[in-house]
XYZ file of C-alpha atoms in Angstrom:
409
model
C -14.395 19.496 -20.492
C -13.855 15.826 -21.462
C -10.477 16.182 -20.156
C -11.635 17.640 -16.811
C -14.126 14.917 -16.292
C -11.693 12.177 -16.637
C -9.317 13.909 -14.422
C -12.071 14.335 -11.832
C -13.165 10.629 -12.193
C -9.755 9.236 -11.886
C -9.161 11.444 -8.895
C -12.307 10.356 -6.949
C -11.363 6.505 -7.655
C -7.615 7.205 -5.977
C -7.953 9.942 -3.392
C -9.379 7.880 -0.418
C -6.630 5.350 -0.883
C -3.872 7.866 -1.564
C -4.973 9.753 1.650
C -4.986 6.641 3.650
C -1.275 5.809 1.981
C -0.258 9.313 2.873
C -1.112 8.768 6.546
C 0.696 5.319 6.700
C 3.711 7.000 5.162
C 3.705 9.712 8.100
C 3.626 6.987 10.961
C 6.607 5.003 9.172
C 8.597 8.100 8.903
C 8.280 9.128 12.561
C 8.355 5.647 14.080
C 10.734 3.718 11.937
C 14.490 3.750 13.429
C 16.596 4.359 10.536
C 19.648 3.731 12.523
C 18.358 0.203 13.374
C 17.329 -0.461 9.981
C 20.918 0.233 8.687
C 22.420 -1.932 10.962
C 20.211 -5.021 9.545
C 21.491 -4.185 6.254
C 25.084 -4.576 6.605
C 27.181 -7.664 5.888
C 27.248 -9.987 2.700
C 24.873 -12.409 1.549
C 21.303 -12.542 0.551
C 19.774 -11.735 4.121
C 20.931 -7.750 4.056
C 19.599 -7.786 0.395
C 16.127 -9.188 1.304
C 15.888 -7.206 4.516
C 16.378 -3.939 2.151
C 13.992 -4.830 -0.259
C 11.425 -5.733 2.416
C 12.284 -2.129 4.108
C 11.964 -0.366 0.924
C 8.663 -1.680 -0.608
C 6.234 0.242 2.149
C 8.597 3.458 1.842
C 6.779 5.847 -0.205
C 9.819 7.571 -1.963
C 10.289 8.375 -5.538
C 13.169 7.371 -7.629
C 15.117 10.556 -6.779
C 13.954 10.957 -3.148
C 15.274 7.568 -2.497
C 18.779 8.350 -3.669
C 19.784 10.537 -0.471
C 17.905 7.862 1.677
C 20.224 5.112 0.204
C 23.226 7.074 0.496
C 22.617 7.787 4.231
C 22.274 3.915 4.595
C 25.618 3.450 2.870
C 27.237 5.868 5.364
C 25.707 3.870 8.312
C 27.211 0.512 7.066
C 24.744 -0.994 4.551
C 26.474 -3.261 2.019
C 26.350 -2.112 -1.895
C 24.204 -4.807 -2.651
C 21.582 -3.994 0.101
C 21.888 -0.481 -1.071
C 20.960 -1.419 -4.688
C 18.052 -3.614 -3.426
C 16.764 -0.665 -1.497
C 17.154 1.526 -4.526
C 15.338 -0.848 -6.572
C 12.252 -1.652 -4.577
C 11.495 1.563 -2.808
C 10.507 3.631 -5.718
C 8.422 0.801 -7.401
C 6.225 0.668 -4.563
C 4.798 2.384 -1.212
C 1.967 2.426 0.878
C 0.564 5.139 -1.040
C 1.017 3.666 -4.403
C 0.006 0.271 -3.235
C -3.442 1.902 -2.102
C -3.887 3.666 -4.941
C -3.040 0.755 -7.348
C -5.731 -1.287 -5.289
C -8.467 1.364 -6.091
C -7.776 1.676 -9.654
C -6.421 -1.343 -10.902
C -7.593 -4.035 -8.321
C -6.102 -6.343 -5.846
C -4.345 -8.413 -8.243
C -2.218 -5.745 -9.443
C -1.803 -4.542 -5.780
C -0.625 -7.715 -4.574
C 1.841 -8.589 -7.700
C 3.491 -5.245 -7.548
C 5.085 -5.596 -4.332
C 5.962 -9.405 -4.843
C 7.792 -8.210 -8.312
C 9.571 -5.488 -6.569
C 10.608 -7.868 -4.068
C 12.104 -10.575 -6.417
C 13.800 -7.953 -8.856
C 15.464 -5.908 -5.902
C 16.666 -9.230 -4.452
C 18.336 -10.508 -7.766
C 19.510 -7.031 -8.443
C 21.181 -6.678 -5.161
C 22.640 -9.964 -5.069
C 23.818 -9.516 -8.594
C 25.487 -6.034 -7.871
C 27.006 -7.566 -4.404
C 28.636 -10.256 -6.465
C 29.521 -8.446 -10.040
C 29.025 -4.886 -9.189
C 32.845 -4.429 -8.860
C 34.859 -2.694 -5.996
C 33.316 -0.668 -3.910
C 35.367 2.394 -4.534
C 33.104 4.642 -2.180
C 33.752 2.444 1.021
C 36.828 4.588 1.578
C 35.181 7.884 0.702
C 32.212 7.559 2.725
C 31.708 10.724 4.970
C 31.215 10.751 8.628
C 27.487 10.298 9.291
C 25.400 13.530 9.004
C 22.812 13.853 11.471
C 19.025 13.813 10.664
C 16.324 15.687 11.995
C 14.919 13.909 14.967
C 11.158 14.057 15.493
C 9.655 15.465 18.919
C 9.137 13.033 21.746
C 5.498 12.075 23.026
C 2.734 10.358 21.656
C 0.977 13.535 20.685
C 3.877 15.404 19.125
C 4.658 12.289 17.142
C 1.366 11.991 15.806
C 1.347 15.533 14.836
C 4.854 14.962 13.059
C 3.338 11.763 11.555
C 0.433 13.751 9.899
C 2.525 16.808 8.769
C 4.884 14.577 7.148
C 2.190 12.317 5.406
C -0.396 15.138 4.353
C 2.430 18.096 4.006
C 5.820 16.749 3.133
C 4.738 13.417 1.161
C 1.982 15.314 -0.820
C 4.672 18.089 -1.869
C 6.981 15.137 -2.835
C 4.593 13.264 -5.083
C 2.049 15.889 -5.913
C 3.633 17.332 -8.955
C 4.267 13.999 -10.322
C 0.684 12.782 -9.393
C -0.570 15.788 -11.370
C 1.301 14.976 -14.169
C 0.161 11.411 -14.199
C -3.696 12.388 -14.117
C -2.992 14.797 -16.982
C -1.483 12.207 -19.164
C -3.823 9.379 -18.270
C -6.652 11.992 -19.383
C -4.783 12.995 -22.328
C -4.345 9.222 -23.506
C -8.159 8.393 -22.706
C -9.568 11.119 -24.406
C -7.322 11.896 -27.601
C -5.588 8.493 -28.469
C -7.379 6.581 -30.581
C -8.272 2.772 -29.506
C -7.317 1.467 -32.736
C -3.631 2.405 -31.960
C -3.369 0.281 -28.935
C -5.318 -2.482 -30.441
C -2.428 -2.949 -33.343
C 0.266 -2.576 -30.838
C -1.230 -5.310 -28.506
C -0.756 -8.024 -30.983
C 3.122 -7.726 -30.395
C 3.310 -7.588 -26.585
C 7.065 -8.125 -26.134
C 7.443 -5.157 -28.738
C 4.866 -2.930 -26.860
C 6.679 -3.691 -23.822
C 10.055 -2.548 -24.747
C 8.365 0.478 -26.216
C 6.617 1.199 -22.868
C 10.252 0.943 -21.349
C 11.768 3.372 -23.891
C 9.001 5.790 -22.978
C 9.046 5.331 -19.454
C 12.305 6.094 -18.884
C 12.613 9.783 -19.854
C 9.318 10.143 -18.464
C 10.245 10.414 -14.976
C 6.830 9.630 -13.054
C 6.565 8.535 -9.375
C 4.876 5.021 -8.354
C 1.590 6.797 -7.724
C 1.576 8.901 -11.016
C 2.124 5.715 -12.908
C -1.161 4.275 -11.983
C -3.644 6.470 -13.668
C -1.263 6.191 -16.971
C -1.263 2.341 -16.812
C -4.948 2.280 -16.207
C -5.592 4.553 -19.104
C -3.328 2.293 -21.413
C -5.619 -0.733 -20.343
C -8.828 1.286 -21.099
C -7.144 1.837 -24.623
C -7.156 -2.131 -25.206
C -3.418 -2.863 -23.901
C -3.030 -5.918 -22.096
C -2.266 -5.841 -18.428
C 1.170 -7.060 -18.715
C 2.093 -4.117 -20.696
C 0.326 -2.030 -18.061
C 2.492 -3.417 -15.623
C 5.548 -2.688 -17.259
C 4.615 1.023 -16.845
C 4.138 0.583 -13.015
C 7.365 -0.838 -12.585
C 9.856 0.633 -15.047
C 8.615 4.191 -14.873
C 9.182 4.747 -11.444
C 12.542 3.047 -11.038
C 14.258 3.815 -13.974
C 14.708 7.451 -15.139
C 17.864 9.802 -16.739
C 18.235 11.618 -13.037
C 18.632 8.648 -11.157
C 20.639 6.759 -13.627
C 23.363 9.403 -13.785
C 23.531 9.913 -10.146
C 23.691 6.372 -9.545
C 26.526 5.976 -12.087
C 28.492 8.264 -10.060
C 27.596 7.107 -6.558
C 27.619 3.106 -7.207
C 29.779 2.845 -10.447
C 28.915 2.180 -14.102
C 28.753 -1.529 -13.613
C 26.434 -1.611 -10.571
C 24.397 1.140 -12.320
C 23.847 -1.102 -15.581
C 22.916 -4.095 -13.240
C 20.385 -2.004 -11.872
C 18.705 -0.825 -15.007
C 18.674 -4.431 -16.171
C 17.253 -5.654 -13.131
C 14.335 -3.104 -13.265
C 13.556 -3.637 -16.904
C 13.871 -7.507 -17.088
C 11.735 -8.050 -13.860
C 9.250 -5.650 -15.572
C 8.896 -7.347 -18.691
C 9.094 -10.984 -17.285
C 6.269 -10.414 -14.881
C 4.383 -8.573 -17.684
C 4.580 -11.416 -19.790
C 3.961 -13.927 -16.938
C 0.588 -12.127 -16.249
C -0.452 -11.920 -19.845
C 0.383 -15.646 -20.429
C -0.472 -17.472 -17.294
C -3.111 -15.411 -15.395
C -6.861 -14.867 -16.138
C -7.504 -11.563 -17.748
C -10.686 -11.283 -15.267
C -8.304 -10.773 -12.454
C -7.130 -7.483 -13.967
C -10.599 -6.021 -14.973
C -11.026 -2.119 -14.184
C -14.928 -2.276 -14.434
C -15.052 0.047 -11.190
C -13.424 2.870 -12.959
C -15.671 2.519 -16.283
C -18.813 2.534 -13.849
C -17.209 5.645 -12.024
C -17.533 7.405 -15.384
C -21.314 6.681 -15.636
C -22.627 6.759 -12.036
C -22.728 9.596 -9.595
C -19.737 9.725 -7.403
C -20.498 9.156 -3.893
C -19.997 11.903 -1.035
C -16.930 10.348 0.776
C -14.802 9.874 -2.696
C -15.706 13.595 -3.637
C -14.749 15.010 0.085
C -11.448 13.065 -0.072
C -10.796 14.065 -3.744
C -11.562 17.701 -2.623
C -9.101 17.285 0.202
C -6.509 16.063 -1.974
C -6.916 18.678 -4.286
C -6.552 21.576 -1.363
C -3.360 19.601 -0.207
C -2.022 19.574 -3.527
C -2.547 23.344 -4.067
C -1.355 24.104 -0.738
C 1.828 22.151 -0.837
C 2.593 23.541 -4.725
C 2.086 27.190 -3.372
C 4.429 26.442 -0.328
C 6.963 25.268 -2.577
C 7.154 28.181 -4.693
C 6.613 31.067 -2.128
C 8.348 29.816 0.919
C 11.369 31.964 2.035
C 13.489 31.458 5.104
C 13.201 35.309 6.404
C 15.725 34.584 9.232
C 18.617 34.527 6.661
C 18.319 38.411 6.090
C 19.844 38.932 9.504
C 23.078 37.533 8.517
C 23.779 39.056 5.008
C 27.353 39.655 5.793
C 28.042 35.955 6.491
C 26.026 34.509 3.731
C 27.415 32.042 0.912
C 25.422 31.042 -2.086
C 26.105 27.160 -3.450
C 24.745 25.896 -6.646
C 23.260 21.982 -6.064
C 22.688 19.822 -8.986
C 20.501 16.605 -8.814
C 17.695 17.869 -6.826
C 14.257 16.567 -8.280
C 11.942 16.527 -5.363
C 11.405 17.793 -1.664
C 12.777 14.944 -0.422
C 16.041 15.806 -2.177
C 15.654 19.364 -0.931
C 15.203 18.382 2.623
C 18.342 16.131 2.659
C 20.437 18.979 1.357
C 19.082 21.170 3.845
C 19.739 18.469 6.666
C 23.209 17.851 5.621
C 24.189 21.528 5.410
C 22.521 22.489 8.777
C 24.337 19.522 10.413
C 27.693 21.178 9.891
C 29.496 23.368 13.052
C 28.991 27.086 12.615
C 25.718 26.895 10.409
C 23.053 29.377 11.454
C 20.877 29.049 8.711
C 19.915 27.199 5.518
C 17.784 28.023 2.533
C 17.698 25.468 -0.496
C 15.513 26.401 -3.220
C 14.436 23.272 -5.241
C 13.522 25.003 -8.497
C 16.755 26.997 -8.999
C 19.172 24.896 -7.293
C 20.611 27.528 -5.104
C 21.697 26.790 -1.555
C 22.176 29.757 0.753
C 24.107 29.469 3.839
C 24.192 31.763 6.800
C 27.076 31.449 9.486
C 30.654 30.816 9.935
C 31.361 27.748 7.797
C 34.185 27.039 5.266
C 32.812 26.517 1.506
C 34.888 22.945 1.212
C 33.048 21.673 4.061
C 29.343 22.663 2.752
C 30.191 20.971 -0.653
C 31.601 17.880 1.019
C 28.351 17.677 3.076
C 26.162 18.050 0.024
C 28.245 15.527 -2.115
C 28.066 12.755 0.671
C 24.211 13.132 0.863
C 24.277 12.248 -2.822
C 24.416 15.623 -4.769
C 26.749 17.639 -6.747
C 27.498 21.022 -5.092
C 29.713 24.022 -6.279
C 30.374 27.465 -4.760
C 29.157 30.543 -6.517
């Protein structure tokens, strides 16, 4: 019961801000022209790198979902440094996670988090541009793959924005948000305070330990917030919690492996070092230079003892409904129109997909090929079933161009 109570309190604190962030995410997705964005990211120097970070900060993409988006930017002419800057900044923040950070951790964290993402992404992108080695992918970039266009008209675009924010985005980060809530509740209820009190005496060691734990944990920017909050409630410093906020979402084994393949080993090393060093430097600055009172989480403590208002309760219920609906849809959705082309179906094995963003990128890449009549991409098994008259080599080439690995079964 204590675990469920802890999850409910955290969820009520986060829900209004997360829902607002999802709505803004839908607006950005529908009304931001990616072709125009990519044109701003071409060329050398610091300007494309900074622009890429500024473009990436509000986008609510996780560390695996950002990879296909970055590959698309590269195909449209974005420089290697700008692409790396986009890869660093985007998974660390997002309008939904910034709003949720404000709700649980306060305005100081909400302001410092995007600033740290901007600085880390800028330095990382510039370092890759100068020291990242030859861009061997330049000659191998596939022709641009047409992305799905949103319907015209204000009303239709508004519906598309709501659907993307409250369905697609919830499906994308919902699983990681649930994991983050459960982990935070387990830490709050079961981990003794004495363990963290002793660890807090060695802040740099504690930050390195958080990095070691955060990289294989694979949590999104929003899912890392309740974990960071629970660490602070157990006695760890704000700087140590900040390392979890920044390193956890941006660096994980899956994205590192894909980055190594698409950007090269040297660029990948620079990417990881930029994420880790920026998180630790800002964590130390927070602990050594800023008042501890700025990072108080008294609102969460109060929520544990006071009645939760009707509006946060309604938002939490709505968020739970959306989470349940999108998770059920993800597991049960089937494309029945494929059954009509049984004699023209091919099955492929796609590796590297970790979220619905990845799934949608693979599906768009295959659907854009001439001769494809229907596509069914299963996220959990990695199977892509393609109906129509299309060569297997063309399908695999399109999937690889989108940033994933593919083989015909």
